[in-house]
Coordinates of C-alpha atoms in Angstrom, one line a residue:
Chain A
X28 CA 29.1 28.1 -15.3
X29 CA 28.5 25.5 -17.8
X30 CA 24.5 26.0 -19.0
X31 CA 23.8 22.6 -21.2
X32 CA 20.3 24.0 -22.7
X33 CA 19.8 20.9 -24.7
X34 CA 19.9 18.2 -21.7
X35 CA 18.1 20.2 -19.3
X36 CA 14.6 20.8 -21.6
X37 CA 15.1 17.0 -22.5
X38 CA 12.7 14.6 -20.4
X39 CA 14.7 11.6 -18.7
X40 CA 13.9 8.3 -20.4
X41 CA 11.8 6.0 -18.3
X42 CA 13.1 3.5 -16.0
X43 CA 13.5 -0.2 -17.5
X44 CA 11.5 -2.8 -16.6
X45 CA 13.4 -4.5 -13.4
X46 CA 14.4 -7.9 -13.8
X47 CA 15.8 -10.2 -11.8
X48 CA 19.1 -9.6 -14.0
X49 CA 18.8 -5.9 -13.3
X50 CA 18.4 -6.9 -9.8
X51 CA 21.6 -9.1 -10.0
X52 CA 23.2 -6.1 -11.5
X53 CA 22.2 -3.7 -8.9
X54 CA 24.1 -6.1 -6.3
X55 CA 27.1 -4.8 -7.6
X56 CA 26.6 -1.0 -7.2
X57 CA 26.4 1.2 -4.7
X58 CA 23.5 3.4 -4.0
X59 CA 24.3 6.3 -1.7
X60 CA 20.9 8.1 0.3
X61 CA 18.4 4.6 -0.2
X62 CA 18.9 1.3 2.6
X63 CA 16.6 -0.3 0.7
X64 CA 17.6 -0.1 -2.7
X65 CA 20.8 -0.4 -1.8
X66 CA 20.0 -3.7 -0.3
X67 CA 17.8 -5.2 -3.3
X68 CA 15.0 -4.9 -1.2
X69 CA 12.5 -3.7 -4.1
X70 CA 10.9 -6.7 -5.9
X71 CA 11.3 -6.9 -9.5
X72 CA 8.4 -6.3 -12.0
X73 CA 7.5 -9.7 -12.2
X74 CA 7.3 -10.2 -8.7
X75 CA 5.5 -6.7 -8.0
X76 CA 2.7 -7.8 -10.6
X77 CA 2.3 -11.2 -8.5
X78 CA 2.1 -9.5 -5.1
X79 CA -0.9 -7.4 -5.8
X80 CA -2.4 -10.3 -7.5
X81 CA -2.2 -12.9 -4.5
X82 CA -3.1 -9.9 -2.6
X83 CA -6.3 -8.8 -4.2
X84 CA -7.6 -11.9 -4.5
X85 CA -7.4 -12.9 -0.5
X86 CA -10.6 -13.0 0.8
X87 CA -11.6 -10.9 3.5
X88 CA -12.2 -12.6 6.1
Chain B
X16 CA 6.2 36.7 -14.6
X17 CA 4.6 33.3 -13.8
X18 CA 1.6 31.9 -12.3
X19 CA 3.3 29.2 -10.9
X20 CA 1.2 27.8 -7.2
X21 CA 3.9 26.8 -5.3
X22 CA 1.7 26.3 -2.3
X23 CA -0.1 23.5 -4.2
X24 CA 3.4 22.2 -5.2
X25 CA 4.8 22.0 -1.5
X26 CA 1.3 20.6 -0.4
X27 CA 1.5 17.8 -2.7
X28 CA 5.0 17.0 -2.4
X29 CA 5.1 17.2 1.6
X30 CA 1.7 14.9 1.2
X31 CA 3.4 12.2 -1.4
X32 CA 6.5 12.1 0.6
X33 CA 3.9 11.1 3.7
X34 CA 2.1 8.7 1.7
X35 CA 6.2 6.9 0.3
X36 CA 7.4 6.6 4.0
X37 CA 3.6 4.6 5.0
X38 CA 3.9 2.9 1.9
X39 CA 7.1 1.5 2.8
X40 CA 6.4 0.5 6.4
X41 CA 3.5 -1.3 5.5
X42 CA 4.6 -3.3 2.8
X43 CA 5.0 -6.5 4.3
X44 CA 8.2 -7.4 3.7
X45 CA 9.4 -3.5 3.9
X46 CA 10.3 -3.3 0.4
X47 CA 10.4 0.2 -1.5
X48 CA 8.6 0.8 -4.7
X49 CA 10.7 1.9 -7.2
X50 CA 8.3 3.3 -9.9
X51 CA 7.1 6.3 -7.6
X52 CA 11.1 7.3 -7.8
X53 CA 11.0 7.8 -11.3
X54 CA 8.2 10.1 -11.0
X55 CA 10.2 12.5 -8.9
X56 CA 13.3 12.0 -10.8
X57 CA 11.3 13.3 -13.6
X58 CA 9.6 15.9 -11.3
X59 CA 12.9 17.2 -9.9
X60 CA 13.9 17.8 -13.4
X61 CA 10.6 20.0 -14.5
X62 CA 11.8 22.3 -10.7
X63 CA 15.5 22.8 -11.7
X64 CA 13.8 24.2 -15.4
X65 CA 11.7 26.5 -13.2
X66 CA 14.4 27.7 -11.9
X67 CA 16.5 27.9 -14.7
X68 CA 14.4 30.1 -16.7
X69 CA 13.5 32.1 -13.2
X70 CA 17.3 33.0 -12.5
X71 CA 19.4 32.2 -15.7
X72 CA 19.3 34.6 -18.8
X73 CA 19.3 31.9 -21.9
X74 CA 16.3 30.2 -20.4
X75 CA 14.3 33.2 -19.3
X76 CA 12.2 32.5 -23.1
X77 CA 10.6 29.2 -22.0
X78 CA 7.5 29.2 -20.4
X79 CA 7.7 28.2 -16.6
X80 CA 3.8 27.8 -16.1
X81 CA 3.8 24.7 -18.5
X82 CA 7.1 23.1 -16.7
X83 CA 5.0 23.8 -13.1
X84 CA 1.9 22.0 -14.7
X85 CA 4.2 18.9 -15.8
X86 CA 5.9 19.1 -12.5
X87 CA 2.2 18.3 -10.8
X88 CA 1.3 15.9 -13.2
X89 CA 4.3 14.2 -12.2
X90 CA 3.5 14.2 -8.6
X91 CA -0.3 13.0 -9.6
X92 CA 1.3 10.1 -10.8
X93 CA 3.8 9.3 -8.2
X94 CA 0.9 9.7 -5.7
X95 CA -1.4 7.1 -7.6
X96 CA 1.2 4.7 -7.9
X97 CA 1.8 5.1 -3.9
X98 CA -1.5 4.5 -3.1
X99 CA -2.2 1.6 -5.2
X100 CA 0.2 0.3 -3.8
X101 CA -0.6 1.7 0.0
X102 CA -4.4 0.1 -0.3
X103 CA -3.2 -3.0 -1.4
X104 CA -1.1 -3.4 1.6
X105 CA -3.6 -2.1 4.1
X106 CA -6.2 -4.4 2.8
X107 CA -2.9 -7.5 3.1
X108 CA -2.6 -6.1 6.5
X109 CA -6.4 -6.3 7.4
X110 CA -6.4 -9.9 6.0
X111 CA -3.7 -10.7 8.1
X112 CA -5.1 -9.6 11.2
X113 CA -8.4 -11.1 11.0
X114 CA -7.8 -14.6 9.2
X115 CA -6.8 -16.8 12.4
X116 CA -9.8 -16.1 14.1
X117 CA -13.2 -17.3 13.8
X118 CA -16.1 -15.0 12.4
X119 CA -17.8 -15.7 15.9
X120 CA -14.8 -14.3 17.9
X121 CA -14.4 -11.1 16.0
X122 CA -17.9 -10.6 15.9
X123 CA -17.6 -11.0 19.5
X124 CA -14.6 -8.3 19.4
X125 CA -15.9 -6.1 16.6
X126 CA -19.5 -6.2 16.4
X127 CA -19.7 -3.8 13.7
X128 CA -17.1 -5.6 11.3
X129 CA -19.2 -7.7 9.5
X130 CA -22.0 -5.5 9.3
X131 CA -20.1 -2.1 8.5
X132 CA -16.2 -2.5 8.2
X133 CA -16.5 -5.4 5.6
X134 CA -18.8 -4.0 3.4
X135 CA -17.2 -0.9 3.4
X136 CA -13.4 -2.5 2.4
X137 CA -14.9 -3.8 -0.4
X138 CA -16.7 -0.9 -1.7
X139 CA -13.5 1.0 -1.1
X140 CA -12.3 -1.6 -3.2
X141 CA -14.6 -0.3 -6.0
X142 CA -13.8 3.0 -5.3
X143 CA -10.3 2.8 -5.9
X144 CA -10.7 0.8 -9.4
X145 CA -13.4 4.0 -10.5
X146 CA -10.8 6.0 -9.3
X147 CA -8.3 4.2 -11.5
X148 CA -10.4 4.1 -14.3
X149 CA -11.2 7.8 -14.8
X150 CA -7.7 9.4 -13.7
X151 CA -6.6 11.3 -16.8
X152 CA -9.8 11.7 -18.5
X153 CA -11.2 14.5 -16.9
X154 CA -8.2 17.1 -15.7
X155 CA -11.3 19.5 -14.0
X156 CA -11.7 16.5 -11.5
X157 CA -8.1 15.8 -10.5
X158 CA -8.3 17.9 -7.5
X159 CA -11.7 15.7 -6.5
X160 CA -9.7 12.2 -7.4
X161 CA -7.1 13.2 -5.5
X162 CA -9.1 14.1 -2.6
X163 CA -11.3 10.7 -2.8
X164 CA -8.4 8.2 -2.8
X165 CA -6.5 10.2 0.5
X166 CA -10.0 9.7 2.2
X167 CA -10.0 6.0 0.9
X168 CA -6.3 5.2 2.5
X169 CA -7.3 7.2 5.3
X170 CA -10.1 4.9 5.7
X171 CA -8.1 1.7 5.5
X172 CA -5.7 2.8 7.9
X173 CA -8.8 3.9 10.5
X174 CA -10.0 0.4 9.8
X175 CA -6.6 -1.6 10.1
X176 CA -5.9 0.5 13.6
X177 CA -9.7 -0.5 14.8
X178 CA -8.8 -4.2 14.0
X179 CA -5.0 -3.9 15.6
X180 CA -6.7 -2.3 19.0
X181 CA -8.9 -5.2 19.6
X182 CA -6.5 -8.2 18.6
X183 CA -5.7 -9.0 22.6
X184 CA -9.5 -9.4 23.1
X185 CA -9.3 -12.0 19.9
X186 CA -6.6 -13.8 21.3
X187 CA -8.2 -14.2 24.2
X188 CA -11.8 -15.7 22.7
X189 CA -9.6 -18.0 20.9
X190 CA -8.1 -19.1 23.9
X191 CA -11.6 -19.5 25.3
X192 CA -12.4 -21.0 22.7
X193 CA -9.7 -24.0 22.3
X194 CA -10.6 -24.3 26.3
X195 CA -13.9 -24.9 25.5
X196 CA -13.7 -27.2 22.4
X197 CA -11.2 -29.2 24.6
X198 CA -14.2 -29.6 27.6
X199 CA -16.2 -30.2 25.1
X200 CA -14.0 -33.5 23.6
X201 CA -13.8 -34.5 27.1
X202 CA -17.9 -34.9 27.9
X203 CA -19.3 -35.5 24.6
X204 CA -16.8 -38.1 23.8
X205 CA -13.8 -39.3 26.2
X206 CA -16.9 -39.9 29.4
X207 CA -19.1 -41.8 27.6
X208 CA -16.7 -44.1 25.9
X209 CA -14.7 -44.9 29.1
X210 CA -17.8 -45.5 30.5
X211 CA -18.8 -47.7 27.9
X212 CA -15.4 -49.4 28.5
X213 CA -15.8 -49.4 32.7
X214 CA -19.7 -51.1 32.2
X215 CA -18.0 -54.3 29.5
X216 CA -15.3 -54.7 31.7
X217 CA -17.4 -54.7 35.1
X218 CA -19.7 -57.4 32.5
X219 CA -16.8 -59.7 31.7
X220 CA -16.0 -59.3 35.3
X221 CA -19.1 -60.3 36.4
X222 CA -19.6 -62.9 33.6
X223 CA -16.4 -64.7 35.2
X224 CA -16.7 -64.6 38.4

């Protein structure tokens, strides 16, 4: 069995900020085990930030 | 020999994963929010060194509490991000429901809303941004934090099912209500002025004849 000490006792590096050119990216590959990612249907940083903007500030009616 | 409370471990993750799947299904386009992923990725990766130093030789020197107690702190964080995320769409949801309707017809529907369910979204509201504020700061506290915010998107979603139940009786005052507004256009308006119209013509009638 390979044992990789180093790798496995390193923390993974944090995901990128997702753009819409990461987005545009991801159109091209293939993610096995997720429907939705694998069909872009995440929003992008950008468009995350404005959602929970526009949402907190609706009024309750 | 560690010290490691897997019980806790399975209990958050089995209660996380709960709070992903509603996450997703109430988002209101039903899109999936990536960061809570990298949490786990990074969780998954603190379970396989538990393992390894439980079951292979070479890693049997590092210290398997501290890898369980980054392992949690990983959940923690996946499970704020999901609920931030799961309150702001219960309270989208809410809006949603209620903002086609008058405040007389869901009074009519929900007596209590304005004087109890309103109020309380909103300090909810406030609840969740304390909440935000002090995660972190005080680790003693965690457990209570933790416990707070499932009560406060327990809440929300006891709230948003109260709303959903009466919608049908909504509908039908704002049917009622268009009815009415329409009798209303007919007597206060369309009567008089035809009759208006009926009493010059039967004038010029008489005028001419």
């Amino acid at each position: 069995m390979l044992l990789y000490k180093d790798s496995l006792f390193k923390d993974y590096n944090t995901f990128e900020i997702i753009t819409d050119e990461v987005k545009k990216q991801n159109d091209d590959r293939t993610f096995t085990g997720g429907v939705r990612i694998n069909s872009g249907n995440y929003r992008t940083a950008e468009e995350d930030k404005e959602y929970r903007e526009k949402s907190l500030s609706r009024i309750l009616p | 020999m560690n010290n490691i409370d897997w019980n806790k471990i399975f209990s958050y993750y089995n209660s996380i994963k709960k709070l992903y799947i509603e996450c997703e299904e109430t988002d209101p386009d039903l899109k999936t929010n990536l960061q809570p992923l990298n949490e786990f990725r990074a969780a998954l990766d603190h379970l396989m060194r538990i393992v390894a130093i439980e079951k292979i030789d070479e890693y049997k020197s590092e210290d398997a509490d501290l890898q369980a107690d980054k392992l949690l702190s990983h959940l923690r964080r996946a499970f704020y991000d999901i609920c931030d995320m799961l309150s702001v769409n219960y309270r989208n949801k809410i809006v949603d429901a209620l903002e086609n309707y008058s405040s007389e017809n869901i009074t009519a529907a929900l007596p209590n809303y304005y004087s109890d369910i309103r109020p309380d979204i909103e300090e909810l509201s406030n609840r969740i941004a304390q909440l935000r504020l002090d995660k972190g700061f005080n680790k003693a506290d965690e457990e209570n934090h933790i416990q707070c915010y499932m009560e406060i998107i327990n809440k929300l979603k006891e709230y948003y099912q109260q709303i959903i139940k009466v919608t049908p009786s909504l509908e039908e005052l704002k049917k009622r209500e268009k009815t009415t507004k329409r009798k209303n256009i007919i007597t206060q308006y369309i009567i008089p002025i035809v009759s208006v119209v009926v009493a010059v013509v039967s004038i010029i009638i008489g005028v001419c004849v």
